[in-house]
Structure formats: C-alpha cells, structure tokens
Short mmCIF file of C-alpha atoms and ligand atoms in Angstrom, two decimals:
data_model
loop_
_atom_site.label_atom_id
_atom_site.label_comp_id
_atom_site.label_asym_id
_atom_site.label_seq_id
_atom_site.Cartn_x
_atom_site.Cartn_y
_atom_site.Cartn_z
CA MET A 1 101.84 36.58 87.98
CA THR A 2 98.87 37.38 85.70
CA THR A 3 97.42 35.01 83.08
CA LEU A 4 95.23 36.09 80.11
CA ILE A 5 93.04 33.38 78.44
CA GLN A 6 92.49 34.93 75.24
CA ASN A 7 89.99 34.60 72.23
CA GLY A 8 87.89 31.64 73.96
CA LEU A 9 84.13 31.27 74.49
CA VAL A 10 83.17 31.58 77.99
CA VAL A 11 80.61 29.29 78.89
CA THR A 12 78.57 29.60 82.12
CA ALA A 13 75.33 28.21 83.24
CA THR A 14 73.50 31.60 82.02
CA GLY A 15 75.02 31.58 78.57
CA THR A 16 78.18 31.96 76.63
CA LEU A 17 80.34 35.18 75.95
CA HIS A 18 83.07 36.01 73.53
CA ALA A 19 85.52 37.11 76.17
CA ASN A 20 88.99 37.26 77.62
CA VAL A 21 89.67 36.02 81.15
CA VAL A 22 92.50 37.62 83.53
CA VAL A 23 93.69 35.70 86.42
CA ASP A 24 96.07 37.14 88.93
CA GLY A 25 97.41 34.59 91.49
CA GLU A 26 94.47 32.10 92.59
CA LYS A 27 91.72 34.23 91.49
CA ILE A 28 90.03 35.37 88.36
CA THR A 29 90.34 39.09 88.41
CA ALA A 30 88.35 40.19 85.05
CA VAL A 31 86.29 38.82 82.32
CA VAL A 32 86.47 41.13 79.67
CA ASP A 33 84.53 41.44 76.26
CA ARG A 34 86.36 40.78 73.41
CA SER A 35 85.16 44.04 71.53
CA ALA A 36 87.32 45.67 74.61
CA PRO A 37 90.95 46.59 74.74
CA VAL A 38 93.00 43.33 75.53
CA PRO A 39 94.40 43.48 79.09
CA GLN A 40 98.08 42.97 79.73
CA ALA A 41 99.25 39.86 81.53
CA ASP A 42 102.43 38.01 82.22
CA LYS A 43 101.51 35.18 80.47
CA ILE A 44 99.02 34.30 77.56
CA ILE A 45 97.13 31.20 76.61
CA ASP A 46 95.33 31.06 73.49
CA ALA A 47 91.93 29.65 73.47
CA THR A 48 90.99 30.51 69.95
CA GLY A 49 88.12 27.84 68.98
CA LYS A 50 87.72 26.58 72.35
CA TYR A 51 85.44 26.85 75.43
CA VAL A 52 86.51 28.28 78.65
CA LEU A 53 84.56 26.91 81.37
CA PRO A 54 84.45 26.60 85.22
CA GLY A 55 86.02 23.51 86.48
CA GLY A 56 84.02 20.52 86.78
CA ILE A 57 82.53 19.62 90.45
CA ASP A 58 82.10 16.00 91.15
CA VAL A 59 80.28 15.85 94.28
CA HIS A 60 80.15 12.21 94.74
CA THR A 61 83.58 10.20 94.84
CA HIS A 62 84.72 7.40 96.78
CA MET A 63 88.57 7.54 96.88
CA GLU A 64 90.29 4.72 99.11
CA MET A 65 87.05 3.88 100.43
CA PRO A 66 86.55 0.48 102.43
CA PHE A 67 84.04 -1.86 101.07
CA GLY A 68 83.52 -5.53 101.54
CA GLY A 69 86.90 -6.38 102.75
CA THR A 70 88.70 -4.52 100.02
CA SER A 71 89.16 -0.80 99.15
CA SER A 72 88.49 1.34 96.02
CA ALA A 73 91.40 1.48 93.93
CA ASP A 74 92.00 5.01 93.59
CA THR A 75 93.64 7.09 96.59
CA PHE A 76 93.04 10.81 96.91
CA GLU A 77 96.43 11.12 95.06
CA THR A 78 95.46 9.04 91.81
CA GLY A 79 91.86 9.92 92.07
CA THR A 80 92.20 13.72 92.02
CA ARG A 81 94.94 13.56 89.45
CA ALA A 82 92.52 11.65 87.20
CA ALA A 83 89.86 14.02 87.80
CA ALA A 84 91.99 16.98 86.73
CA TRP A 85 92.72 15.14 83.50
CA GLY A 86 89.09 15.11 82.98
CA GLY A 87 88.56 18.67 83.58
CA THR A 88 87.14 18.41 87.20
CA THR A 89 88.83 20.47 89.74
CA THR A 90 86.89 20.01 92.85
CA ILE A 91 85.66 16.67 94.42
CA VAL A 92 83.47 16.19 97.49
CA ASP A 93 84.22 12.65 98.74
CA PHE A 94 82.37 10.76 101.53
CA ALA A 95 83.95 10.05 104.86
CA VAL A 96 82.49 6.78 106.12
CA GLN A 97 81.51 6.46 109.79
CA ALA A 98 82.14 3.05 110.82
CA LYS A 99 79.55 1.34 113.32
CA GLY A 100 80.83 2.46 117.01
CA THR A 101 82.95 5.13 115.97
CA GLY A 102 82.31 9.00 116.02
CA LEU A 103 81.72 11.51 113.26
CA LEU A 104 84.61 13.82 114.22
CA ALA A 105 87.00 10.84 114.51
CA THR A 106 85.70 9.52 111.18
CA LEU A 107 86.50 13.26 109.78
CA ASP A 108 89.86 13.31 111.02
CA LYS A 109 90.49 9.85 109.61
CA TRP A 110 89.44 11.27 106.09
CA HIS A 111 91.53 14.42 106.55
CA ALA A 112 94.52 12.30 107.19
CA LYS A 113 93.88 10.26 103.96
CA ALA A 114 93.31 13.47 101.84
CA ASP A 115 95.45 16.01 103.28
CA GLY A 116 98.55 16.71 101.16
CA ASN A 117 97.71 14.20 98.54
CA CYS A 118 95.24 15.87 96.36
CA SER A 119 96.22 17.66 93.04
CA VAL A 120 92.76 19.55 93.00
CA ASP A 121 90.43 21.04 95.89
CA TYR A 122 88.32 18.67 97.88
CA GLY A 123 85.70 18.60 100.41
CA PHE A 124 83.66 16.17 102.39
CA HIS A 125 80.26 14.80 103.11
CA MET A 126 79.83 12.59 106.30
CA ILE A 127 78.11 9.08 105.89
CA VAL A 128 76.26 8.44 109.14
CA SER A 129 75.87 4.64 109.53
CA ASP A 130 75.38 4.78 113.33
CA VAL A 131 72.73 6.97 114.57
CA ASN A 132 72.68 7.66 118.49
CA GLU A 133 72.69 10.62 120.83
CA THR A 134 76.58 11.18 120.22
CA THR A 135 76.29 10.93 116.49
CA LEU A 136 73.40 13.40 116.45
CA LYS A 137 75.24 15.90 118.70
CA GLU A 138 78.19 15.57 116.48
CA MET A 139 76.25 16.67 113.40
CA ASP A 140 76.57 20.06 114.62
CA ALA A 141 80.31 19.85 115.07
CA CYS A 142 80.50 18.57 111.41
CA ILE A 143 78.83 21.42 109.97
CA ALA A 144 80.87 23.83 111.89
CA ALA A 145 84.06 21.96 110.31
CA GLY A 146 82.61 22.65 106.82
CA VAL A 147 80.63 19.21 106.33
CA ASN A 148 76.95 19.96 106.38
CA SER A 149 75.69 17.25 104.10
CA PHE A 150 74.92 13.91 105.57
CA LYS A 151 74.62 10.49 103.54
CA MET A 152 72.41 7.88 104.77
CA PHE A 153 71.53 4.42 103.32
CA MET A 154 68.10 2.79 102.83
CA ALA A 155 70.30 -0.14 101.58
CA TYR A 156 72.85 -2.56 102.87
CA PRO A 157 71.50 -3.90 105.82
CA GLY A 158 73.98 -4.64 108.43
CA VAL A 159 76.31 -2.39 107.08
CA PHE A 160 75.09 1.22 106.46
CA TYR A 161 71.48 0.50 106.49
CA ALA A 162 69.15 2.98 108.70
CA THR A 163 65.76 2.33 109.89
CA ASP A 164 63.21 4.87 109.02
CA GLY A 165 63.31 5.87 112.67
CA GLU A 166 67.05 6.69 112.65
CA ILE A 167 66.49 8.38 109.37
CA LEU A 168 63.65 10.44 110.90
CA LEU A 169 66.02 11.54 113.88
CA ALA A 170 68.96 12.50 111.75
CA MET A 171 66.89 14.47 109.34
CA GLN A 172 65.12 16.33 112.40
CA LYS A 173 68.68 17.15 113.41
CA ALA A 174 69.92 18.39 110.01
CA ALA A 175 66.69 20.51 109.49
CA ALA A 176 67.38 22.23 112.65
CA SER A 177 71.15 22.66 111.98
CA GLY A 178 70.88 23.89 108.24
CA GLY A 179 72.24 20.60 106.84
CA THR A 180 70.98 18.61 103.85
CA VAL A 181 70.38 14.73 104.04
CA MET A 182 71.73 12.77 101.09
CA MET A 183 69.94 9.39 100.41
CA HIS A 184 71.00 6.35 99.04
CA ALA A 185 67.30 5.14 98.19
CA GLU A 186 66.93 1.73 97.40
CA ASN A 187 64.81 -0.81 99.79
CA GLY A 188 67.67 -2.80 101.10
CA ILE A 189 65.62 -5.11 103.25
CA ALA A 190 63.44 -6.15 100.26
CA ILE A 191 66.43 -6.60 98.08
CA ASP A 192 68.15 -8.98 100.63
CA GLN A 193 65.50 -11.50 100.13
CA LEU A 194 65.68 -11.05 96.70
CA VAL A 195 69.21 -11.89 96.79
CA ALA A 196 69.17 -14.62 99.13
CA GLN A 197 66.64 -16.21 96.65
CA ALA A 198 68.60 -15.89 93.62
CA ILE A 199 71.84 -17.27 95.21
CA ALA A 200 69.83 -20.22 96.56
CA ALA A 201 68.39 -21.08 93.14
CA GLY A 202 72.21 -20.94 91.60
CA ARG A 203 71.40 -17.42 89.83
CA THR A 204 75.06 -16.23 90.74
CA ASP A 205 76.09 -14.33 87.49
CA PRO A 206 76.41 -10.70 87.78
CA VAL A 207 73.08 -9.84 85.86
CA HIS A 208 71.18 -10.90 89.03
CA HIS A 209 72.93 -7.96 90.80
CA GLY A 210 70.64 -5.99 88.66
CA LEU A 211 67.65 -8.19 88.58
CA THR A 212 67.63 -8.58 92.51
CA ARG A 213 67.41 -4.54 92.74
CA PRO A 214 64.46 -3.87 90.82
CA PRO A 215 63.32 -0.21 89.97
CA GLU A 216 60.49 -0.38 91.78
CA LEU A 217 62.49 -0.70 95.04
CA GLU A 218 64.07 2.40 94.43
CA GLY A 219 60.95 4.40 93.49
CA GLU A 220 59.61 2.97 96.59
CA ALA A 221 62.63 3.97 98.77
CA THR A 222 62.79 7.55 97.11
CA SER A 223 59.11 8.13 98.08
CA ARG A 224 59.64 7.05 101.53
CA ALA A 225 62.75 9.32 101.90
CA ILE A 226 60.44 12.13 100.42
CA THR A 227 57.98 11.49 102.87
CA LEU A 228 60.39 11.20 106.19
CA ALA A 229 61.98 14.37 104.75
CA LYS A 230 58.34 16.31 104.70
CA VAL A 231 57.69 15.09 108.08
CA ALA A 232 61.13 16.45 109.33
CA ASN A 233 60.97 19.49 107.19
CA CYS A 234 64.48 18.54 106.01
CA PRO A 235 66.26 19.24 102.66
CA LEU A 236 66.71 15.93 100.78
CA TYR A 237 69.30 15.24 98.07
CA ILE A 238 68.78 11.86 96.46
CA VAL A 239 72.07 10.48 95.12
CA HIS A 240 72.70 8.51 92.03
CA LEU A 241 69.14 8.35 90.89
CA SER A 242 68.72 5.75 88.17
CA ALA A 243 65.02 4.71 87.68
CA ALA A 244 62.20 6.58 86.01
CA GLN A 245 59.96 5.62 89.08
CA ALA A 246 62.45 7.37 91.46
CA LEU A 247 62.45 10.52 89.06
CA ALA A 248 58.73 10.56 88.99
CA ALA A 249 58.85 10.77 92.92
CA VAL A 250 61.34 13.51 92.86
CA ALA A 251 59.22 15.46 90.34
CA GLU A 252 56.05 15.00 92.29
CA ALA A 253 57.71 16.41 95.50
CA ARG A 254 59.43 19.33 93.71
CA ASP A 255 56.07 20.29 92.01
CA THR A 256 54.81 20.67 95.67
CA GLY A 257 57.45 22.99 96.52
CA GLN A 258 59.46 20.56 98.74
CA ASN A 259 63.09 21.04 98.91
CA VAL A 260 63.99 17.85 97.19
CA PHE A 261 67.05 17.60 94.69
CA ALA A 262 68.62 14.57 92.86
CA GLU A 263 71.58 13.95 90.84
CA THR A 264 72.24 10.88 88.41
CA CYS A 265 75.37 9.87 86.72
CA PRO A 266 76.81 9.22 83.55
CA GLN A 267 76.48 5.23 83.67
CA TYR A 268 73.11 5.60 84.11
CA LEU A 269 72.69 7.77 80.88
CA TYR A 270 74.85 5.64 78.73
CA LEU A 271 74.96 2.03 80.24
CA SER A 272 72.42 -0.54 80.94
CA ILE A 273 71.43 -4.05 82.44
CA ASP A 274 72.71 -5.34 78.83
CA ASP A 275 76.12 -4.58 80.04
CA LEU A 276 75.66 -6.36 83.35
CA ALA A 277 74.72 -9.42 81.20
CA ARG A 278 78.09 -9.32 79.52
CA PRO A 279 79.37 -12.98 79.25
CA ASP A 280 82.41 -14.34 81.08
CA PHE A 281 82.19 -12.47 84.21
CA GLU A 282 82.72 -9.13 82.31
CA GLY A 283 79.20 -7.90 83.62
CA SER A 284 81.05 -7.59 87.02
CA LYS A 285 82.72 -4.38 85.78
CA PHE A 286 79.29 -2.77 85.53
CA VAL A 287 78.23 -3.75 89.12
CA CYS A 288 77.22 -0.61 91.11
CA SER A 289 74.30 0.37 93.31
CA PRO A 290 71.43 1.20 92.31
CA PRO A 291 72.22 -1.12 89.24
CA LEU A 292 72.46 -0.21 85.68
CA ARG A 293 68.70 -0.33 84.25
CA PRO A 294 67.07 -1.32 80.90
CA ALA A 295 67.95 1.34 78.54
CA SER A 296 64.31 2.61 78.46
CA HIS A 297 65.14 4.52 81.69
CA GLN A 298 67.78 6.84 79.85
CA ALA A 299 65.33 9.11 78.07
CA SER A 300 63.50 9.72 81.46
CA LEU A 301 66.82 10.85 82.97
CA TRP A 302 67.79 12.97 79.92
CA ALA A 303 64.51 14.54 80.40
CA GLY A 304 65.24 14.98 83.93
CA LEU A 305 68.29 16.72 83.51
CA ARG A 306 66.47 19.09 81.03
CA THR A 307 63.57 19.85 83.45
CA ASN A 308 65.90 20.19 86.42
CA ASP A 309 64.21 17.36 88.16
CA LEU A 310 67.82 16.15 88.12
CA SER A 311 70.03 19.12 88.88
CA VAL A 312 73.25 17.74 89.11
CA VAL A 313 75.49 15.06 87.39
CA SER A 314 78.32 13.15 89.76
CA THR A 315 79.74 9.99 89.13
CA ASP A 316 79.79 8.00 92.23
CA HIS A 317 83.46 7.15 91.30
CA CYS A 318 84.34 3.95 93.20
CA PRO A 319 86.53 2.11 91.22
CA PHE A 320 87.48 -1.77 91.79
CA CYS A 321 89.99 -3.54 89.53
CA PHE A 322 88.37 -6.38 87.48
CA LYS A 323 91.49 -8.56 88.66
CA ASP A 324 91.46 -9.46 92.39
CA GLN A 325 88.76 -7.05 93.32
CA LYS A 326 85.69 -7.73 91.16
CA GLU A 327 86.75 -11.31 90.95
CA LEU A 328 86.00 -11.58 94.73
CA GLY A 329 82.30 -12.11 93.39
CA ARG A 330 83.01 -15.14 90.97
CA GLY A 331 80.37 -17.67 91.69
CA ASP A 332 78.31 -15.24 93.76
CA PHE A 333 77.32 -11.69 92.43
CA SER A 334 76.53 -10.45 96.05
CA LYS A 335 80.24 -10.50 96.85
CA ILE A 336 81.30 -8.31 93.96
CA PRO A 337 82.51 -4.93 95.09
CA ASN A 338 80.06 -2.30 94.38
CA GLY A 339 81.09 0.62 92.19
CA MET A 340 82.51 1.93 89.07
CA PRO A 341 85.14 3.99 87.83
CA GLY A 342 84.31 7.36 86.19
CA VAL A 343 85.52 10.51 87.72
CA GLU A 344 87.88 11.37 84.80
CA HIS A 345 85.02 11.06 82.10
CA ARG A 346 82.03 12.94 83.52
CA MET A 347 82.77 16.26 81.51
CA ASP A 348 83.48 14.59 78.32
CA LEU A 349 80.37 12.15 78.56
CA LEU A 350 77.93 14.98 79.32
CA HIS A 351 79.66 17.08 76.45
CA GLN A 352 78.49 14.12 74.44
CA GLY A 353 74.93 15.12 75.47
CA VAL A 354 75.46 18.51 74.22
CA VAL A 355 76.70 16.99 70.86
CA SER A 356 73.57 14.60 70.72
CA GLY A 357 71.37 17.39 71.42
CA HIS A 358 70.07 16.30 74.85
CA LEU A 359 71.53 19.52 76.73
CA THR A 360 72.34 22.95 75.74
CA LEU A 361 75.98 24.12 76.36
CA PRO A 362 75.11 26.45 79.43
CA ARG A 363 73.10 23.41 80.83
CA TRP A 364 76.19 21.31 80.60
CA VAL A 365 78.22 23.45 82.73
CA GLU A 366 75.15 23.99 85.09
CA VAL A 367 74.84 20.39 85.96
CA CYS A 368 78.46 19.60 86.17
CA SER A 369 79.69 22.72 87.86
CA THR A 370 77.53 25.51 88.96
CA THR A 371 74.59 23.67 90.52
CA PRO A 372 76.88 21.46 92.27
CA ALA A 373 78.95 24.50 93.71
CA ARG A 374 75.73 26.04 94.92
CA MET A 375 73.88 22.91 96.14
CA PHE A 376 77.01 22.42 98.56
CA GLY A 377 77.98 25.75 99.43
CA LEU A 378 80.84 26.48 97.01
CA TYR A 379 79.40 29.25 95.01
CA PRO A 380 80.71 31.86 93.69
CA ARG A 381 84.21 30.63 95.08
CA LYS A 382 83.63 27.84 92.67
CA GLY A 383 81.40 26.95 89.73
CA VAL A 384 81.61 30.21 87.81
CA ILE A 385 83.88 32.19 85.64
CA ALA A 386 83.59 35.61 87.27
CA ALA A 387 85.89 38.22 88.88
CA GLY A 388 86.63 36.91 92.52
CA SER A 389 86.04 33.60 91.84
CA ASP A 390 88.82 30.76 92.03
CA ALA A 391 90.67 30.39 89.00
CA ASP A 392 89.63 26.63 88.43
CA ILE A 393 89.25 26.92 84.64
CA VAL A 394 88.93 24.27 82.02
CA ILE A 395 89.98 24.99 78.35
CA TYR A 396 87.93 22.47 76.30
CA ASP A 397 88.24 21.77 72.38
CA PRO A 398 84.88 20.93 71.37
CA ALA A 399 86.28 19.69 68.01
CA ALA A 400 88.79 17.19 69.14
CA ALA A 401 87.94 13.41 69.03
CA GLN A 402 89.13 10.73 71.47
CA THR A 403 88.40 7.14 72.42
CA LEU A 404 87.96 6.23 75.96
CA SER A 405 90.11 3.37 77.09
CA ALA A 406 91.84 1.76 79.98
CA ALA A 407 95.01 2.08 77.92
CA THR A 408 94.85 5.83 78.15
CA HIS A 409 93.03 6.79 81.15
CA HIS A 410 94.71 7.88 84.38
CA MET A 411 92.25 6.38 86.98
CA ASN A 412 94.07 3.64 88.80
CA VAL A 413 91.77 0.98 87.71
CA ASP A 414 92.40 -1.95 84.91
CA TYR A 415 89.63 -1.64 82.96
CA SER A 416 87.12 1.12 81.63
CA ALA A 417 83.27 1.11 81.53
CA TYR A 418 83.56 2.93 78.29
CA GLU A 419 86.07 0.94 76.70
CA GLY A 420 86.31 1.93 72.71
CA MET A 421 83.70 4.63 73.11
CA PRO A 422 84.26 7.67 70.57
CA ILE A 423 83.82 11.03 72.27
CA THR A 424 83.63 14.34 70.52
CA GLY A 425 85.38 17.21 72.70
CA LYS A 426 88.69 16.85 74.86
CA VAL A 427 90.25 18.86 77.81
CA VAL A 428 93.28 20.68 76.76
CA THR A 429 94.13 22.99 79.67
CA VAL A 430 93.37 23.02 83.33
CA LEU A 431 93.98 25.34 85.81
CA SER A 432 93.38 24.90 89.70
CA ARG A 433 93.33 28.20 91.68
CA GLY A 434 95.49 29.65 89.07
CA ARG A 435 98.01 27.10 88.82
CA LEU A 436 98.55 24.89 85.56
CA VAL A 437 97.52 21.53 86.15
CA ILE A 438 96.81 19.89 82.63
CA ASP A 439 98.79 21.38 79.85
CA GLY A 440 98.00 19.48 76.67
CA GLU A 441 98.93 15.80 76.98
CA THR A 442 101.00 16.53 80.09
CA TYR A 443 100.20 16.72 83.67
CA VAL A 444 102.01 19.67 85.48
CA GLY A 445 100.04 19.84 88.70
CA SER A 446 101.60 18.95 92.11
CA THR A 447 100.24 16.46 94.61
CA GLY A 448 99.29 18.41 97.65
CA HIS A 449 98.20 21.61 95.82
CA GLY A 450 94.53 20.52 96.40
CA GLN A 451 93.10 22.19 99.43
CA PHE A 452 90.15 21.26 101.89
CA LEU A 453 87.13 23.26 101.18
CA ASP A 454 85.17 24.50 104.38
CA ARG A 455 81.60 24.43 102.66
CA GLY A 456 78.59 26.61 103.44
CA LEU A 457 75.21 25.60 103.75
CA ASN A 458 72.94 24.47 100.67
CA GLN A 459 72.34 27.89 98.45
CA TYR A 460 68.94 26.52 97.08
CA LEU A 461 67.10 26.81 100.64
CA VAL A 462 65.24 30.01 101.55
ZN1 ZN B 501 78.32 6.39 96.53
#
C-alpha cells in the first residue's frame, strides 16, 4: 500500500522544498521535486498550502509517573494519543528508579506500563536515584537495552537527589560506556532551606514555589554539573533549562568545546512567575520545577534557541489535575505536585515562535524533531523527511486558527496552562510509521501501534 502526499511544502532542518512524498508501508520511499513527474500511489493526500514535517519528537515526558503520593494524570495510552493530536509521533519518557531497586527491574516495570498502550513510538531514559555498585554495573545493561541516557537530580533531597560524588561516579560510568547524563540542575539543598523558611513564616501560596527556587540556584547547579561533567569527561544534557543564568553557563561551556547540551520547554518561553501568582490557588496549575521565571528570562531563552545554546524543545509533560491533585498543596505550596501538561501543544507553541519571528521554519523543525532525534540516537530513522526514514509525517496548516483550551484538548487533565491562547497553525494529518493516526478532526490511530525504540548513542559526539 503506497501513499502520495502531494503539493505540500516539505520542511526539514536544512530548508524547505516543494516536493511530493511517497510512503510505502512504514517507510518514506521517495521525496520528489514537484517539477518531476508525479509518482503513482494507491492513495493520495493533498497537502496544497500545507507544510509536510517530520513528526515531532518530545524527549521529556512523564506518563503515569509516581510523585508525592499521587501519579501524573496521563497514562501512556492517553498521553501518546494527545501527543499525536499535536503532531508529536515519538516520545522519550523517563523510567524512574526507586531507591533500593535496580535499573533493569525499573526498566521492566516501565515496559509493562507502555507496551501495547501507545499510539505512537516511544523510548525511555533512565532516572538514576540510587547510585551504588549494582546501579553502576546495570548502566551498561541499560545501554544494551536501548536506554543510554541517564537522568540525575541535584534537586529533591531525600527523593531523587544525588550528591556531587554520586553524580561524578555515574558520569564516569556513562563516559566510559557512551552514555549521556541528563541533569535536573537546581541546588536542592539550598532550596529546601528557603522552602522551610517560607512555610514557617506562613508564606504558603503557590507563588512561593517560584520565590524559593531562585534562578541563581539553577545557574549555580548548572555550572556545578558542567564542572563535574568536565572532570568525568562525560557528555551532559541539561533538562528543562529555565533561567538566563543557567543558559550563560551552558553557552560558556559550549564555547570551550565541551559536550554540553540543553533543552528548554514551552512553559518557560510563554509563561512566567506572574502565572504562579494567580489568585485563589490558580497559581498551583503552574507549579513545575524549575519554576516559571520572571518574564525577563524569556528573551534570553529565545535567543538561546537561535544560537543553538538551547538545541531542543521538549515539554516535561507531567500533568496533575487541579481538582484533587494540585489541591493536595492548598495551604502548603511544597505539597503541590510538580508538573504541567504540554505534550499536545509543543509543535503549535513553537510554530507561534515562527509566526512571531523568533525562529525560522527549518529551525522549528530542527529543535522539535531533528535535533532530538540525533541527540538521542534515533536519526535518520526519525527526525527527517527522507527516503528510508520512518513515515512519521505531520501535515500542518500554517494558516489555520485555533484557541488552546481544556475544553478541546486531549490530555487527561482538567485544565490548560494556555487556556484561551490563540494559535496560528494547526495539525491536520498525522502518520506514524505510515499509518494514519490523525485525519482532520478525527483520531483514527490505534492503541498498541506505538513500538519501543531501541535507541543508539548521542550522535553529536565525535
Ligand atoms: Zn521532567
């Protein structure tokens, strides 16, 4: 069964091309300039006036993740379906090692959650929260099992927190094995003191979540992570970078040639601490870590995306419902589950960056699809429209208008962080490995179509 996507503008990280795209089975078999004879196909999709993009790749999601006595509200089933609606055809989620358990047992557990439940393809990173001899040995087995990126935390003492010594050991191991260490860079030890002071003084509203996690403590932790990575000679990927201070540290390291990379997320580009300060506990909807920053940081982040000091946009999708979940922190902001929904809106929100002149069209595709694929060992199977690649294809109408709202989104969460926000552009068709998943206003995919991706190593390393 062959499909021809006709008359669209193919957008890749390197440019745009008026071309017809041929899909045979699960693969793209040809990208043919429109001046050439039109290839024959069993089925034709007309993409006149539309962009034809490689499917979005969101390398930072947390489906059904345990946190603070509750679990993020999207399952792999609902979360990957919502991702597809928004033009994301691959997610890389985090398997979470609980203290006292092994990495391989953890991986088995996450496979059990995801296998047979996903609408689009998925991979895993491993969260390392218990560094010991067994863990370090198991890192090699994880790499053999297609999981070669290991996330560690300088935040959350007593939960995920790792000491500098533990981080160094894991970095040495990753460096020797070809893995990449991903870092949540906030100084959790200092933050916990500020949180305790705030609670003791009765400053319990959601805005204090932001005020007790100042950007300086993200900058400091980012610098420290970079230094540890330099000593260990380990590739480092800073997750969800939110602060100008942290970006400056990343830029400096990159300028010296160190293998340091960073991602940011749409919430840091569009929302601010003013949202955390919304009255009547509404601010809890915007509690995530690192926290939303003063709006003055946003210009730095957009600039970082242009200069490639920020090379990926992911979502850190980790939704908790306002009712019953965010509400756990009424009267004590430190008990509000950390996380925001977003997996469905990343492609749209970053297209908005194209509309407003922050990004070029190819750069949009690069930060949302191509670089994530290369960073996490999926390229050229994913992240490009080219013969031989998986037919993960999004047809995007750049002229469509839509308004983001909980009333119309598909994520399993009772609010939108972007309620009422007008967006120019909309996904109209999504294919995952050649199979139609979104057809206009209809989901036509199937739970279980999504396959586990055995990923290769980071492709930016030489
Ligand atoms: Zn995260």
